[in-house]
PDB file of C-alpha atoms in Angstrom:
ATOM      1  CA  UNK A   7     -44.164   2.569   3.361  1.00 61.00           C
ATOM      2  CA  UNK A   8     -46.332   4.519   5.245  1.00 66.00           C
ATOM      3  CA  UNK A   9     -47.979   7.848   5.456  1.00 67.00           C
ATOM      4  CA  UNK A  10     -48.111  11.035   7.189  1.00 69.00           C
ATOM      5  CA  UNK A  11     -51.416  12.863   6.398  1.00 75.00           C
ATOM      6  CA  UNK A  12     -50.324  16.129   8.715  1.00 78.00           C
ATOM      7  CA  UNK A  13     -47.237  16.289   6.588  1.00 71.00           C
ATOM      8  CA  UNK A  14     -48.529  14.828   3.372  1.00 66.00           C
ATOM      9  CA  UNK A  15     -45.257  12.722   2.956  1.00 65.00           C
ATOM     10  CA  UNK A  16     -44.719   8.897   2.375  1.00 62.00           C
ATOM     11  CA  UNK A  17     -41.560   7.261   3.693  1.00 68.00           C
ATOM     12  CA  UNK A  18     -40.213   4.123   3.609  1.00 72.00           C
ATOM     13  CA  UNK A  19     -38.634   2.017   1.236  1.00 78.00           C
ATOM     14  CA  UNK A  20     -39.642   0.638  -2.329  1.00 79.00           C
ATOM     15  CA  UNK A  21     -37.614  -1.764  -4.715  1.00 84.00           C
ATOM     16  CA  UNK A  22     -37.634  -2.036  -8.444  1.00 87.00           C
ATOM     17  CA  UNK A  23     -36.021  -5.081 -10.726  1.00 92.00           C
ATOM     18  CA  UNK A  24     -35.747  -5.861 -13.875  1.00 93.00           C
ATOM     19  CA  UNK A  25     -33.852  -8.689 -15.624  1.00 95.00           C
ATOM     20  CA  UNK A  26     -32.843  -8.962 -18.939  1.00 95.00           C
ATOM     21  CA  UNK A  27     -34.598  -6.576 -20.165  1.00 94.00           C
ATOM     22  CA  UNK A  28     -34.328  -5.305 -24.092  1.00 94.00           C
ATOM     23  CA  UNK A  29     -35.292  -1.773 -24.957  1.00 92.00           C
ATOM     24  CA  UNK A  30     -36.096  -0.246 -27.908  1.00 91.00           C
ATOM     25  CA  UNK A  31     -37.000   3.773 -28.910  1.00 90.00           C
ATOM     26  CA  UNK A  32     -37.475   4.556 -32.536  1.00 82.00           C
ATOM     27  CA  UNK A  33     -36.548   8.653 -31.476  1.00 76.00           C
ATOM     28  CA  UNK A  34     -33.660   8.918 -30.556  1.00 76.00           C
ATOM     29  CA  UNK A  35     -32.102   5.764 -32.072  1.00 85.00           C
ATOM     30  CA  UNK A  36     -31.324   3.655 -29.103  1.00 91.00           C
ATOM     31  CA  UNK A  37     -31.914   0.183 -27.991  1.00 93.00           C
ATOM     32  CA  UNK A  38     -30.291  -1.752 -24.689  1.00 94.00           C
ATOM     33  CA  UNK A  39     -30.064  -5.647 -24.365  1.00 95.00           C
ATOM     34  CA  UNK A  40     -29.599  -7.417 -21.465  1.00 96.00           C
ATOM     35  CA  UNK A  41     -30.778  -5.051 -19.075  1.00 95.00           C
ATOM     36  CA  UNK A  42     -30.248  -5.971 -15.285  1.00 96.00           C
ATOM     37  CA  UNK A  43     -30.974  -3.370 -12.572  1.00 94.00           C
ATOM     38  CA  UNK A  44     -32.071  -4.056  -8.646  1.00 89.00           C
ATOM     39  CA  UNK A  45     -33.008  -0.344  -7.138  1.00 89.00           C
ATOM     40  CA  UNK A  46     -34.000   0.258  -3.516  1.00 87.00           C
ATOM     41  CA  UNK A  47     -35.820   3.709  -2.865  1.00 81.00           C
ATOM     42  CA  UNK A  48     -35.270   4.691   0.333  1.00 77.00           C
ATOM     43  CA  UNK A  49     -37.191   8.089   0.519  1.00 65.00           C
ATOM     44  CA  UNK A  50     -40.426   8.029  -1.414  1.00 56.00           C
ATOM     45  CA  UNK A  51     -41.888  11.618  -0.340  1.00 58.00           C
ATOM     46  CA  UNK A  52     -38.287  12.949  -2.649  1.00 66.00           C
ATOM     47  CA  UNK A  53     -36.833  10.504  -5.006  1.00 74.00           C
ATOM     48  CA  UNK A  54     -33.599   9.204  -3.775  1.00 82.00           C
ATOM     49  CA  UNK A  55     -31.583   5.888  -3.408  1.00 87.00           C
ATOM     50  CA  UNK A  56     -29.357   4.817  -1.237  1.00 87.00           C
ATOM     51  CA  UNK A  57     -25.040   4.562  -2.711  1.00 90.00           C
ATOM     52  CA  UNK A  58     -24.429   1.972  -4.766  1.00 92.00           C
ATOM     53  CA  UNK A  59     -26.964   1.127  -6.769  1.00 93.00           C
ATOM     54  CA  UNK A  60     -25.917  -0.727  -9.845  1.00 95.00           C
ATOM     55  CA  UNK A  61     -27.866  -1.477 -13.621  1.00 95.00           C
ATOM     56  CA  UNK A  62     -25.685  -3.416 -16.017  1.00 96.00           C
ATOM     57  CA  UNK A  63     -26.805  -4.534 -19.501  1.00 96.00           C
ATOM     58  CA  UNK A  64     -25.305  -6.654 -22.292  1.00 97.00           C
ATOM     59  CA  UNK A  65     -25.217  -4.382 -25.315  1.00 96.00           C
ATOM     60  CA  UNK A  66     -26.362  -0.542 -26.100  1.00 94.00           C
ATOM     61  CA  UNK A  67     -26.271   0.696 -29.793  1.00 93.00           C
ATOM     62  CA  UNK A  68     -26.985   4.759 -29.299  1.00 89.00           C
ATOM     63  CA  UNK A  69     -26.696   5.790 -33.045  1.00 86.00           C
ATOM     64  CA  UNK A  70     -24.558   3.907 -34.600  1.00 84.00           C
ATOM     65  CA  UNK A  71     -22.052   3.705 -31.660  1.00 88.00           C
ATOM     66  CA  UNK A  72     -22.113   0.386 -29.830  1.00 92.00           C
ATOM     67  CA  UNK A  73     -21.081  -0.202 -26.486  1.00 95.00           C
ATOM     68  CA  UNK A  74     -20.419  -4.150 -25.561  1.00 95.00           C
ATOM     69  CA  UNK A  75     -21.614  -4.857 -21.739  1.00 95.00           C
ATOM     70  CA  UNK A  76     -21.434  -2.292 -18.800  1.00 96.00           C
ATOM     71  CA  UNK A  77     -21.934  -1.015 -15.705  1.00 96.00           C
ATOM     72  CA  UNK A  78     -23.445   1.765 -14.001  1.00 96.00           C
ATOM     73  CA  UNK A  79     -23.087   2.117 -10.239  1.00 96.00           C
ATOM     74  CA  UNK A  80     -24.826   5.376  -8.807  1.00 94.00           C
ATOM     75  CA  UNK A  81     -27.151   7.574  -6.441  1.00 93.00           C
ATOM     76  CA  UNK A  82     -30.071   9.776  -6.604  1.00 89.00           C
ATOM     77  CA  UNK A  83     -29.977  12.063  -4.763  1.00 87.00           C
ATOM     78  CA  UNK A  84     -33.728  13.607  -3.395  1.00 80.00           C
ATOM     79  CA  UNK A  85     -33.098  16.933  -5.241  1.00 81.00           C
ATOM     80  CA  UNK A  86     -33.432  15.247  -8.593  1.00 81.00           C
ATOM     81  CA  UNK A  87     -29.497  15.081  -9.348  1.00 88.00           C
ATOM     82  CA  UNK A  88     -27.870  11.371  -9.951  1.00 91.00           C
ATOM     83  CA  UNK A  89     -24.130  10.898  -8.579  1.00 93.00           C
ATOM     84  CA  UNK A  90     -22.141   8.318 -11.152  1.00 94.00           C
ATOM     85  CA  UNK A  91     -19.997   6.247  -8.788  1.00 96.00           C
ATOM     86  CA  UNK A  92     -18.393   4.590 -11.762  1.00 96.00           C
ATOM     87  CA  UNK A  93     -19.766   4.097 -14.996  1.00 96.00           C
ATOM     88  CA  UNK A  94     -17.343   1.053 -17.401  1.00 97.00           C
ATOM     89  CA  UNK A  95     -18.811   0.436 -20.706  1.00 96.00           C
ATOM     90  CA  UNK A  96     -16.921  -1.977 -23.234  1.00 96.00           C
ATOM     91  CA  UNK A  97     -16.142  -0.070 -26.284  1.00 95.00           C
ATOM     92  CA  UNK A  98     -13.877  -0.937 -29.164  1.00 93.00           C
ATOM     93  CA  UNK A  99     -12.627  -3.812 -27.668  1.00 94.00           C
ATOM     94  CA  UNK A 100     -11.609  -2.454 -24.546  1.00 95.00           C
ATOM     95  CA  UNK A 101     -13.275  -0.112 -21.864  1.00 97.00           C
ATOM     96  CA  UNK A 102     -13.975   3.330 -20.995  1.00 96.00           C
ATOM     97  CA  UNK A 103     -14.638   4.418 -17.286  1.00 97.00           C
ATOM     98  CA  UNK A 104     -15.555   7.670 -15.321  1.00 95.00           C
ATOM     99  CA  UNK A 105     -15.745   8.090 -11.667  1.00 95.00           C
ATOM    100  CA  UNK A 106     -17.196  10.438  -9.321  1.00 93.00           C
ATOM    101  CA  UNK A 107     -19.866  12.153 -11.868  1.00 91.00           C
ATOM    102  CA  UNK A 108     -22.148  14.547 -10.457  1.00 89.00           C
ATOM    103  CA  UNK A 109     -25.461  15.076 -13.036  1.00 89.00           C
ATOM    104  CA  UNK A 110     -27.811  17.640 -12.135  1.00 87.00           C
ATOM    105  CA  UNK A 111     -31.030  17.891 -14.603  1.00 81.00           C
ATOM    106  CA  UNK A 112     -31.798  21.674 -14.002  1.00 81.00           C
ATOM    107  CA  UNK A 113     -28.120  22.605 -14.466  1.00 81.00           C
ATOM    108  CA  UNK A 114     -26.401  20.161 -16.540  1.00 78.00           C
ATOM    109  CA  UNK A 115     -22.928  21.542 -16.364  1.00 85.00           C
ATOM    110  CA  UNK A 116     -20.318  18.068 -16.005  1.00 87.00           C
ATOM    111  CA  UNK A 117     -16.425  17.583 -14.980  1.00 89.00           C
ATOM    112  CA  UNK A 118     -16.097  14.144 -16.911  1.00 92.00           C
ATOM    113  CA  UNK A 119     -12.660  12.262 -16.998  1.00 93.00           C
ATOM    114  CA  UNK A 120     -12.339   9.476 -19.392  1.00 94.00           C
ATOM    115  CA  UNK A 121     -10.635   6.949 -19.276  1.00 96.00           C
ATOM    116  CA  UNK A 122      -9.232   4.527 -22.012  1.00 95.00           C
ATOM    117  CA  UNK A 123      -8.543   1.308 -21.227  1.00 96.00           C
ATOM    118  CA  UNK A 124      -6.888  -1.917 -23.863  1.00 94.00           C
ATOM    119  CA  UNK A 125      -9.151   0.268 -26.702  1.00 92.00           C
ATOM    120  CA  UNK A 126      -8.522  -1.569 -30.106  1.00 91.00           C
ATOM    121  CA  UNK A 127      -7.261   1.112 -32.707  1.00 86.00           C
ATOM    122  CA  UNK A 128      -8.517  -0.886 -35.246  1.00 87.00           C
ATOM    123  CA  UNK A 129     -12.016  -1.229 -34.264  1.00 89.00           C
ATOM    124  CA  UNK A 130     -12.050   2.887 -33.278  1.00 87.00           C
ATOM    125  CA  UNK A 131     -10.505   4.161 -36.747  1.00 84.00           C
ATOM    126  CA  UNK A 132     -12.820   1.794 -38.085  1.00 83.00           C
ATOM    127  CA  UNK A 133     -15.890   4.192 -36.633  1.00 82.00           C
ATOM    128  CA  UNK A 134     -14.700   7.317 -38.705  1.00 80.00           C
ATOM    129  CA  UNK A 135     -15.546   7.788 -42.095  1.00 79.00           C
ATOM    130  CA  UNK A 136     -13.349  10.127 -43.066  1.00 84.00           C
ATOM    131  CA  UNK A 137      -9.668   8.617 -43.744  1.00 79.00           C
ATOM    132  CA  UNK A 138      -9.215   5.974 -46.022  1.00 82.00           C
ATOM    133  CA  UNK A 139      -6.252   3.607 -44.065  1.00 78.00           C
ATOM    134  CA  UNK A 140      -6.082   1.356 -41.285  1.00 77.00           C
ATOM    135  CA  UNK A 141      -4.644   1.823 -37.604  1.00 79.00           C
ATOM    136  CA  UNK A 142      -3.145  -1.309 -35.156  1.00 84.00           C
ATOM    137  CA  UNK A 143      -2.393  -1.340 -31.370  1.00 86.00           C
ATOM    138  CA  UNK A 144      -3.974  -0.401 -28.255  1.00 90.00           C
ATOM    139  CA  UNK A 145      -4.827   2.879 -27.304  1.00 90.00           C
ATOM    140  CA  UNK A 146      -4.892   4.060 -23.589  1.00 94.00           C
ATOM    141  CA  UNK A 147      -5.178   7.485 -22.090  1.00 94.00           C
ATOM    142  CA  UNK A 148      -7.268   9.973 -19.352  1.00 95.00           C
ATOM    143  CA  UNK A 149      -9.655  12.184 -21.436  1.00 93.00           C
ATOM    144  CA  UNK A 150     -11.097  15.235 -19.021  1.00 93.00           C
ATOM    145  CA  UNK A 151     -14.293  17.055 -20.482  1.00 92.00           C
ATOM    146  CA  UNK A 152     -16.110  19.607 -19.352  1.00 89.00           C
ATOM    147  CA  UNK A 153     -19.595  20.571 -20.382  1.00 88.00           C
ATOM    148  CA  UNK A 154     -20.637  24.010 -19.342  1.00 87.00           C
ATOM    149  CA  UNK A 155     -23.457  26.633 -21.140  1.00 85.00           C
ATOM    150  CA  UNK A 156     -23.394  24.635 -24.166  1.00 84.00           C
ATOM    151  CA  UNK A 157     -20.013  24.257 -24.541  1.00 88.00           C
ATOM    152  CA  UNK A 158     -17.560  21.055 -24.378  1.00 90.00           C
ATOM    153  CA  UNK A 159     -14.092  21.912 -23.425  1.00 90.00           C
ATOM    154  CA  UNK A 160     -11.132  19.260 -22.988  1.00 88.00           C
ATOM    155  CA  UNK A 161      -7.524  19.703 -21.103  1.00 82.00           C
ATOM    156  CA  UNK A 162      -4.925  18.133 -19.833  1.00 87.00           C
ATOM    157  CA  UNK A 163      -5.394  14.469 -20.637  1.00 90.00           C
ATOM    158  CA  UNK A 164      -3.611  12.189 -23.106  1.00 91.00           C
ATOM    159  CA  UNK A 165      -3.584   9.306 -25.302  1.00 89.00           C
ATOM    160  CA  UNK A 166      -1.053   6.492 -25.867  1.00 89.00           C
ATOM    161  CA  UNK A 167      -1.005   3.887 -28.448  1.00 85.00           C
ATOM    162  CA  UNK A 168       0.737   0.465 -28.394  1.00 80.00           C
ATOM    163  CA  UNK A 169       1.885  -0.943 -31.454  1.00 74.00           C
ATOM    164  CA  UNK A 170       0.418  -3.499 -33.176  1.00 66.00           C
ATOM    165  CA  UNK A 171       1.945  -6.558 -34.480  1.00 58.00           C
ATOM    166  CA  UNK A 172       1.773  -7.322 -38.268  1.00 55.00           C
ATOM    167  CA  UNK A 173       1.604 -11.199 -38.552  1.00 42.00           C
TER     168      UNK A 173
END
């Protein structure tokens, strides 16, 4: 790193690691296992990484929702925004993925799309407390969300199910 003391900037490059690392917060209830993450800085004077930077972890329970192993490849960007390359977390059995995510702190309006990949119907109708039943097969689908002054709006995706076998 070094330092400019007309401009009053540092530049230069810094790294952060951590290996299986297990968090834990009481407020909101969340906890992460098996937290991996390599970051390179590349502009110190204005927060910001290079592309592709990936964290991956083992298993997050936000709630009561678990997610089972995942990836997060990304970039921040110097103006305090992150860019989601791809984010794939395991989920009900199978996996849910977004691309090309743009998340901006000071205006948190997102274009999401979802999507559902080998997810176990069993395991999701299992979540829901609801319906008394059960549900087989594997769902799959594109789920597009936005989130814009408060407000979550959805359209133009879909869901399809593949049977389940009874044994």
């Amino acid at each position: 790193a070094a330092y400019d003391p007309k401009a009053g900037t540092v530049t230069g490059k810094c790294y952060a690691e951590t290996s299986n690392t297990d968090v834990l917060l009481s407020t909101p209830s969340f906890s992460i296992s098996g937290l991996n993450a390599s970051v390179e800085l590349s502009n110190t004077h204005g927060i910001q990484t290079p592309p592709h930077q990936r964290v991956t972890f083992d298993h997050i329970l936000l709630g009561s929702v678990a997610f089972d192993g995942g990836t997060l490849d990304f970039q921040w960007e110097n103006n305090g925004s992150v860019f989601v390359e791809e984010c794939a977390l395991g989920w009900c059995g199978g996996t849910v993925t977004t691309h090309a995510v743009a998340v901006a702190p000071k205006k948190p309006d997102l274009d999401v799309v979802l999507y559902a990949d080998n997810i176990q119907l069993s395991k999701l109708f299992a979540l829901q407390k609801t319906l008394e039943g059960s549900a087989e097969g594997t769902l799959y689908g594109k789920l597009p969300f936005t989130y814009q002054d408060n407000h979550i709006g959805y359209a133009g995706g879909f869901l399809y199910a593949v049977p389940g076998t009874k044994g």
